[in-house]
XYZ file of C-alpha atoms in Angstrom:
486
model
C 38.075 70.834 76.840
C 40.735 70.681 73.871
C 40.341 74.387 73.950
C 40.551 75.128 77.236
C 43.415 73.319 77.615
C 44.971 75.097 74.671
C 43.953 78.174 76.761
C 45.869 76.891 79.692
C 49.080 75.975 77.547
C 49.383 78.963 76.447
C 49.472 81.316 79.782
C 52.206 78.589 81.048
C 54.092 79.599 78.024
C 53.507 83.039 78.422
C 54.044 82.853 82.213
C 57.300 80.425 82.226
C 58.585 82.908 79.045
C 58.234 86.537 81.184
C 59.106 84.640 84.263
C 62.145 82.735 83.323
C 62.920 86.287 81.481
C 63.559 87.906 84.691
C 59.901 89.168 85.548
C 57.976 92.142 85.002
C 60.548 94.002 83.258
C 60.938 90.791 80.386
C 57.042 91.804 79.461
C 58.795 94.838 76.947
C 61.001 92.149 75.248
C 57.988 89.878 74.214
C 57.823 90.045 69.973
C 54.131 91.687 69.408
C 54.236 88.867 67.084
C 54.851 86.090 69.476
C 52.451 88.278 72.147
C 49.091 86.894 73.189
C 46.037 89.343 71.684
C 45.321 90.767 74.557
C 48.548 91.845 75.414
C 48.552 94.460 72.221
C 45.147 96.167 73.644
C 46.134 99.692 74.346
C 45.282 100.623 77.788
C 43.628 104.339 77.876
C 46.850 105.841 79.793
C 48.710 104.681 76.571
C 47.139 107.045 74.112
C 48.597 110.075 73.751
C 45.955 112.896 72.812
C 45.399 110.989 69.543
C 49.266 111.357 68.669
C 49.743 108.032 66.964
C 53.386 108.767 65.906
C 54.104 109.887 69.591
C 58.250 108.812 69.851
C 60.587 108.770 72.917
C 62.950 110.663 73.492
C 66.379 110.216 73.459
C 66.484 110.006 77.470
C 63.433 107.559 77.616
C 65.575 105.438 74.718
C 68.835 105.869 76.336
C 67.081 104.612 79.423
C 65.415 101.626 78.090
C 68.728 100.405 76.140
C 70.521 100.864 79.849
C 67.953 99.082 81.272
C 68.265 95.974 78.635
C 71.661 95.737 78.744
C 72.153 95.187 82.530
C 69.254 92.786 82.298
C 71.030 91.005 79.405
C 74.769 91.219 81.150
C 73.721 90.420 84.933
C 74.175 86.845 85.290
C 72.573 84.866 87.884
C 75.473 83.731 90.815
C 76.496 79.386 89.752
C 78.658 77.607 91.545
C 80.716 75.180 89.932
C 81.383 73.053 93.149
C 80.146 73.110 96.801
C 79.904 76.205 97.564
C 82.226 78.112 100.614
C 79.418 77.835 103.435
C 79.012 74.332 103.271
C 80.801 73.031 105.771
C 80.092 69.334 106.530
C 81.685 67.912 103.262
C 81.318 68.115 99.696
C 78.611 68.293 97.461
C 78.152 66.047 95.060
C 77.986 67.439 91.454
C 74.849 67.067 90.446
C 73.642 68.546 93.758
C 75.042 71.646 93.086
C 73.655 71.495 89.938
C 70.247 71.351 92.330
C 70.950 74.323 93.811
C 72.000 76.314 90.690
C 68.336 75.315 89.420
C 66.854 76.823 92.910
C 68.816 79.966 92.727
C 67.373 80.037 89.173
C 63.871 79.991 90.198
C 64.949 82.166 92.977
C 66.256 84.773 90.443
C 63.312 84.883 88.495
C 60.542 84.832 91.639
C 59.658 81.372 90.911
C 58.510 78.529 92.653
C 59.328 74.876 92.138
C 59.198 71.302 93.228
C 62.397 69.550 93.882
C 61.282 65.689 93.562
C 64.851 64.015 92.855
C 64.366 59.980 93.631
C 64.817 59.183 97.510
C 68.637 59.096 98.872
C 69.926 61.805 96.138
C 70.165 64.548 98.752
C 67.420 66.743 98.317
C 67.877 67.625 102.561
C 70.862 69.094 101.161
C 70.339 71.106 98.091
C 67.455 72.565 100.381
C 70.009 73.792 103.700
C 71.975 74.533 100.801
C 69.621 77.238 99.231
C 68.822 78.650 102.127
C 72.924 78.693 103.141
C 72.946 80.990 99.727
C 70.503 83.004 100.682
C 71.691 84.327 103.919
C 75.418 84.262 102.461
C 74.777 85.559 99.084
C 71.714 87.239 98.969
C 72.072 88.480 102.535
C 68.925 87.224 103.982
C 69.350 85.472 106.720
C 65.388 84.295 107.137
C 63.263 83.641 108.365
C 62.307 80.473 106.920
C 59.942 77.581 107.863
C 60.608 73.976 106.557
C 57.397 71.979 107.112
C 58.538 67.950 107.750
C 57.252 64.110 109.446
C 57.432 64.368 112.738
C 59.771 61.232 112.384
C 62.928 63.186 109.497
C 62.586 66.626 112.430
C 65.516 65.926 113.989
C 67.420 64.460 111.208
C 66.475 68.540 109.382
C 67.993 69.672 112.485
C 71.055 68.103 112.549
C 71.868 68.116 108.959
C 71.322 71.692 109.059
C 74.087 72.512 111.737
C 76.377 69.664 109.980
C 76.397 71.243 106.694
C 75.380 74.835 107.021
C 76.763 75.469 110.833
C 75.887 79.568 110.322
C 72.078 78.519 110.250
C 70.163 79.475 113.204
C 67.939 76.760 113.408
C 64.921 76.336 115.787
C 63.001 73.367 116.609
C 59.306 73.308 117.241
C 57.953 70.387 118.682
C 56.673 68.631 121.526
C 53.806 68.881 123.667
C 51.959 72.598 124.646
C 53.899 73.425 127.457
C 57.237 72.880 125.509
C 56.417 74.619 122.644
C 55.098 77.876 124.713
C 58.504 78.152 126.100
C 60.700 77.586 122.539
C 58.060 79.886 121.349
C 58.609 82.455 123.957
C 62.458 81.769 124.700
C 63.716 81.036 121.206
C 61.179 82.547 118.464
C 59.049 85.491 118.727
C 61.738 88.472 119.109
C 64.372 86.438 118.852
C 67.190 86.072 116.290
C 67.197 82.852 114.304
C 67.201 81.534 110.393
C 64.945 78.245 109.981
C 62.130 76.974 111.740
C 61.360 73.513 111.066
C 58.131 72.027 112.267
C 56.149 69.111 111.847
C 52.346 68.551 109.846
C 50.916 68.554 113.257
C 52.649 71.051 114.853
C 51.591 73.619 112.232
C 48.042 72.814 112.217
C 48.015 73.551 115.925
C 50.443 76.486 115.917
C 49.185 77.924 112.991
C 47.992 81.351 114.794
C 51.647 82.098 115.367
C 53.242 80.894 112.026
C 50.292 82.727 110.287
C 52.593 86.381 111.818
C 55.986 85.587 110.024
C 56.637 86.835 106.277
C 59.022 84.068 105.011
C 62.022 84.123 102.859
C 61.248 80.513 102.076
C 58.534 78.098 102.906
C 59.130 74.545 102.407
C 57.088 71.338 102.645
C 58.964 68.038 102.722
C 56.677 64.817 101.736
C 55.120 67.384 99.075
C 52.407 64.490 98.763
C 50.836 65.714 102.299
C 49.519 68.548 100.621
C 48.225 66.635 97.418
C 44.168 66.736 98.866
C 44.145 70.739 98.410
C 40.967 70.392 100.730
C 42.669 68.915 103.634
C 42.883 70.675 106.524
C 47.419 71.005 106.234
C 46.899 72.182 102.600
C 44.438 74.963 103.867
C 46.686 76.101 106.497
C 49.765 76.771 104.623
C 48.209 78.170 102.136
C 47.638 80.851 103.860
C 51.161 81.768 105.653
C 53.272 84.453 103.533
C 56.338 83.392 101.803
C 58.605 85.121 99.091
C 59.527 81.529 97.639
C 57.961 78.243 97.979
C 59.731 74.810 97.975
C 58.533 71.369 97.471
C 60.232 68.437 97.910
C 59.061 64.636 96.971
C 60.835 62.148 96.065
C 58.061 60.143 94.080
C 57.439 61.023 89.962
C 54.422 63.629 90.075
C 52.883 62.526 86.636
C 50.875 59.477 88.364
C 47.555 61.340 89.322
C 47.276 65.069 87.377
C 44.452 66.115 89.986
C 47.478 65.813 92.405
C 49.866 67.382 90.106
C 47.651 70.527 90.307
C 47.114 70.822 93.885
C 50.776 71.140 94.200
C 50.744 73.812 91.115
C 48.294 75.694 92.900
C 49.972 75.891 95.773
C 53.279 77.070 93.662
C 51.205 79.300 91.481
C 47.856 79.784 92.600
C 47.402 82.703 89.626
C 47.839 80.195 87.107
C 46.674 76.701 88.140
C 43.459 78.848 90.151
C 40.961 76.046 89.048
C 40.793 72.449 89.741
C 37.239 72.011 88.118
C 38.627 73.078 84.803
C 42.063 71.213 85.169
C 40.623 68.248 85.979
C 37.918 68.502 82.716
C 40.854 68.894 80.342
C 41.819 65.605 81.209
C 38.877 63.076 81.116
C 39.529 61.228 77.784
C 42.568 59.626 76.628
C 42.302 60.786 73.210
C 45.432 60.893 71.266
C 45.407 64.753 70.678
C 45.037 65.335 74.576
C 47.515 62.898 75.510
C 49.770 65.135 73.081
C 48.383 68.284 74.924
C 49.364 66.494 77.952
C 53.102 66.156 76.836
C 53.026 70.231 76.042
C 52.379 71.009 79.445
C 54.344 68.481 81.071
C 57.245 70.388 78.771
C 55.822 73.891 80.498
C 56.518 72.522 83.435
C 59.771 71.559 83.096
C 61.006 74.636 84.505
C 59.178 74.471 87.604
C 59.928 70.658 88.652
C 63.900 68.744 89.170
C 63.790 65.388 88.529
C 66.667 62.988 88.983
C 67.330 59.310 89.672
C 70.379 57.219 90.762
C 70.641 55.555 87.670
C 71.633 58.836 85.980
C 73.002 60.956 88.872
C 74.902 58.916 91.153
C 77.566 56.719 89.211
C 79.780 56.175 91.977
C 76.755 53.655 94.011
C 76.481 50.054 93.648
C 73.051 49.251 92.125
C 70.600 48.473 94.884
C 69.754 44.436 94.682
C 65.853 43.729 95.350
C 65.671 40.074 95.997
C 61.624 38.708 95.734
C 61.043 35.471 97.616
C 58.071 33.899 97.560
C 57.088 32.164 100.445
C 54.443 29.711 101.355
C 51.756 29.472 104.245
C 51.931 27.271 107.373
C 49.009 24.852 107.870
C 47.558 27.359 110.399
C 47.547 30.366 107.510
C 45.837 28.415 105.057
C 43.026 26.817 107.277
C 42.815 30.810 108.391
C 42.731 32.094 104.711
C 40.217 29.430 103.518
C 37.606 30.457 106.742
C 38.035 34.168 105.757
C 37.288 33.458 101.879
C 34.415 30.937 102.720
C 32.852 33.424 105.080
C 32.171 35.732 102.613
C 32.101 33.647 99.385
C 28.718 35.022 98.534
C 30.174 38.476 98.258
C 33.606 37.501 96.409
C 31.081 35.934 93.887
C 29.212 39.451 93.883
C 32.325 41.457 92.656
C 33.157 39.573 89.761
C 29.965 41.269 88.390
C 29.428 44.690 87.260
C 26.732 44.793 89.460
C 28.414 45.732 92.623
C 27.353 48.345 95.025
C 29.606 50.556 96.852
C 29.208 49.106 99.764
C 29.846 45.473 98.471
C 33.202 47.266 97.671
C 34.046 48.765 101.254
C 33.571 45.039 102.477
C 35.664 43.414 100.059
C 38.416 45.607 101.416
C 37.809 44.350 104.266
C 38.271 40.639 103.388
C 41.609 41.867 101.953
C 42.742 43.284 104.877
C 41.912 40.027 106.960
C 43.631 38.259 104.198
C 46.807 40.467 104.413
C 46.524 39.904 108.375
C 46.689 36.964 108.025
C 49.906 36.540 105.510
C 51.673 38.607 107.790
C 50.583 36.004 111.185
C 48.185 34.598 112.370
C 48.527 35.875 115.732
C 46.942 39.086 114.479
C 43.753 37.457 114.813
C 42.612 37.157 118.599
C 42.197 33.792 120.249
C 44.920 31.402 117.701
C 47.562 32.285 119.643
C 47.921 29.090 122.377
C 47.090 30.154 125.794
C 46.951 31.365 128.621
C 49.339 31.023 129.583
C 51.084 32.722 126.324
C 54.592 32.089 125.927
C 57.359 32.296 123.094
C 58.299 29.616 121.757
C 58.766 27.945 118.307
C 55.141 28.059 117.883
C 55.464 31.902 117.028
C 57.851 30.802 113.908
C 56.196 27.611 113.127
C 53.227 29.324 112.627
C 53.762 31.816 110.087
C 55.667 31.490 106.651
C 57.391 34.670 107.162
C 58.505 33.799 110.340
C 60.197 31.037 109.443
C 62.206 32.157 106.899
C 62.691 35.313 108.436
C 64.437 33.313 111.695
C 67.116 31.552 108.883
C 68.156 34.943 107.454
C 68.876 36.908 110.578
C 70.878 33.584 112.053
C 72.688 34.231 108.445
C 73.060 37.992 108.514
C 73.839 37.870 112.071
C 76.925 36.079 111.794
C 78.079 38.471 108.440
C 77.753 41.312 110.956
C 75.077 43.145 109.158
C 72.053 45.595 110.405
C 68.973 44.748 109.178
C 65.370 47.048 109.084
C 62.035 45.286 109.151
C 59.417 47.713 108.292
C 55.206 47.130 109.160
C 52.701 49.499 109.391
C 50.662 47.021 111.641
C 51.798 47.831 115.473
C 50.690 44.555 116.506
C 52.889 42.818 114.355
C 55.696 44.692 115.747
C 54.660 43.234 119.387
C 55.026 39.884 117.933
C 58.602 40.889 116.015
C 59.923 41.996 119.696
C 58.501 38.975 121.736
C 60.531 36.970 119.127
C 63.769 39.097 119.148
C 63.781 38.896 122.886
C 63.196 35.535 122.642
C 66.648 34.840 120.070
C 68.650 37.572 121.662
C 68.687 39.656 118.934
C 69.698 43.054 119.704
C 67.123 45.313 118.647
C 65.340 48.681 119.171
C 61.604 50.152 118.157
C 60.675 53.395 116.656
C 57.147 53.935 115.819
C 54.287 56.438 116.051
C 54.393 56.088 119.441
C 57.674 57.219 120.033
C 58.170 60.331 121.923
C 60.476 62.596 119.691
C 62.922 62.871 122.567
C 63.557 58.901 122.471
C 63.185 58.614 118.651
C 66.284 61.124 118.624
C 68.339 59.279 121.251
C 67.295 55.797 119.623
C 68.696 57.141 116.293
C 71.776 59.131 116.621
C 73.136 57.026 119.979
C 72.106 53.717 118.964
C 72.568 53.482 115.147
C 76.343 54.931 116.040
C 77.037 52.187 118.837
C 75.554 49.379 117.100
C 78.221 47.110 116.086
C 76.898 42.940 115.109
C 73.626 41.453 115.253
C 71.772 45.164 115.162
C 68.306 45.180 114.276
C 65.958 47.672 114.571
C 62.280 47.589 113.965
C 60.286 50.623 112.476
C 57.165 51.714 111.610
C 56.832 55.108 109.795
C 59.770 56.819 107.515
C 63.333 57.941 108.690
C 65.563 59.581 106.324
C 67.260 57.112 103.901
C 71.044 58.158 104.303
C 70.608 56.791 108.290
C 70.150 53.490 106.340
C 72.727 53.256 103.544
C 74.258 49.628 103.950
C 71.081 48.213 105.398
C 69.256 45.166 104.927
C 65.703 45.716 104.528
């Protein structure tokens, strides 16, 4: 494996060295004694009837010299500050350092992943690459971002707020509305940027499969992580000049992952995940040092940034922890769930446990973690019929009751708060009880038809003055959220 991975180390070299060069024509400026072996075999259409000491001539020298020296003087375009097409205000420094890095990669035909930590602006430095293109390198598209159904709209309007010359088209919705922005607003028609969602392109995928694009981007790179899953098929397949992938969580966790997102950047050099995922199966001190090589390959390829080091000008964010104990109703709950299965909790302290012993004790934790959250999750411990809400709903649940004292608190500062679940049901219970305090409130989840979930955002997070709350399930884009308790 140690030699494979050597193997592997050095084509990335060799790859990120002619690439970062300026492509094909940086392969004649390689030292034959830097060159791999193989690239000092003499192909047959390089001999020359057995004429060893065959030389150029002085055209063929003066031509090559020529050649160099444009290479070597033609700089790639930087901006020093936000560049003249951005419209909607002024980019921060180190976000046109962002795009710099794109029209970098750009330059030299490669692709990369932009994963700069969440709220840095990476919406941004994307509209703003694809701003330079049409401006600067006078292609105007078309190009196809690739985004949750829940940031679409967001895309959309921070595309006409910062870039206004961007065509952008919206595809969404349900069949019938999609035929007709398909047939009024896309095929013949004049635009820049498509932006879809994961679902949308599975389904559509016949008619996204006819465009070449100047740029293909993925937002949530992490959607395509499972390079088996049916999304990561899909777009594999459409054609694109440059690829762009955005994330905003560190890539170095799971290295299986890391190289389905290679492979979709450079599927000529990351082609197999059976031998990238061998290199890696000890943690001997020698591979964890091979490890670090490549992670310095692919420095090129992959932006990184955090707050901390980026944004100066932000107060730190302040994460608060508090602990909280369970009401008498939680605890008799907890103790029936753990005694009902004690047998198998037992079990898994061996090393004997099956697999199966191991899909059930997930599902003790997720009756546990139901039951943290309230116990009303749990049919027939709510009192009733008939139901009503009262203090019983707060009495009942730990969370509840602390969670009434802050938002009388942060109700009277004048703040807007976010509560965020991934259980539905426990969002039913969080708008009994904010109808019951007259808390002023609305709810976005999956359910959410993208019509209302753009109304509910840009009308209500605008009008909403004191005691605004707004429950959520899913993502939204982080800047609608700066100043937000969560």
């Amino acid at each position: 494996a140690t030699a494979q991975l050597d193997d592997l180390i050095a084509k990335a070299e060799l790859y990120s060295k002619i690439k970062l060069s300026g492509g094909e024509t940086a392969k004649t400026l390689i030292s034959p004694l830097k060159a791999a072996p193989e690239l000092l075999i003499r192909s047959p259409s390089q001999d020359h009837g057995g004429d060893h000491r065959h030389r150029r001539t002085e055209r063929e020298e003066d031509e090559e010299l020529l050649s160099e020296t444009k290479h070597i003087t033609s700089s790639v375009q930087r901006f020093e500050s936000s560049p003249f097409y951005v419209k909607g205000g002024e980019m921060r420094d180190y976000q046109v350092r962002g795009l710099n890095w794109m029209i970098q990669l750009q330059n030299d035909n490669i692709n990369g992943i932009l994963a700069d930590e969440m709220g840095l602006g990476k919406t941004l430095q994307t509209i703003s690459m694809l701003g330079y293109m049409k401006h600067c390198r006078h292609k105007s598209g078309p190009s196809l971002i690739i985004v949750p159904k829940s940031t679409l709209s967001n895309w959309m309007n921070e595309i006409k707020r910062w870039v206004p010359t961007l065509r952008p088209v919206a595809l969404i919705g349900m069949q019938e509305e999609r035929n007709q922005v398909i047939r009024d607003e896309i095929m013949g028609k004049e635009w820049d940027v498509l932006v879809t969602s994961y679902e949308i392109c599975i389904r559509e995928k016949a008619m996204l499969r006819k465009f070449h694009y100047i740029y293909l981007v993925i937002d949530e790179a992490h959607r395509i992580k499972n390079e088996k899953s049916k999304l990561s098929d899909i777009v594999r397949q459409f054609r694109s000049q440059n690829r762009l992938l955005i994330t905003g969580t560190p890539l170095q966790n799971n290295l299986h992952e890391l190289w389905a997102l290679l492979n979709f950047l450079m599927p000529d050099l990351f082609s197999s995940s059976e031998l990238f995922d061998d290199m890696f199966k000890t943690n001997s001190e020698q591979e964890q040092n091979l490890i670090q090589r490549l992670h310095a390959v692919l420095k090129p390829f992959i932006l990184r940034r955090i707050k901390a080091d980026v944004e100066k000008r932000l107060p730190p964010k302040k994460e608060i922890k508090i602990y909280i104990g369970l009401s008498k109703m939680q605890r008799d709950l907890y103790t029936k769930i753990l005694m009902k299965d004690i047998d198998l909790v037992n079990s898994m302290l061996s090393a004997n446990a099956s697999k199966a012993d191991r899909v059930r004790l997930l599902n003790i934790l997720m009756q546990l973690r139901k039951c943290c959250n309230h116990p009303y999750l749990f049919d027939g411990l709510e009192p009733g019929p008939p139901y009503t809400t009262d203090m019983h709903l707060i009495e009942n649940c730990g969370k509840m009751v602390l969670l009434d004292k802050l938002l009388a608190r942060l109700k009277e500062q004048g703040s807007r708060v976010l509560i965020f679940s991934q259980m539905t049901r426990l969002l039913d219970i969080l708008e009994d009880y904010c109808l019951w305090r007259g808390h002023e409130y609305f709810r976005l989840d999956g359910s959410t038809r993208h019509e209302d979930r753009q109304v509910s955002i840009f009308n209500n997070f605008s009008l909403a003055k004191h005691g605004f709350y707004t429950i959520f399930l899913g993502k939204l884009p982080a800047e609608l959220f700066r100043g937000f308790w969560v």
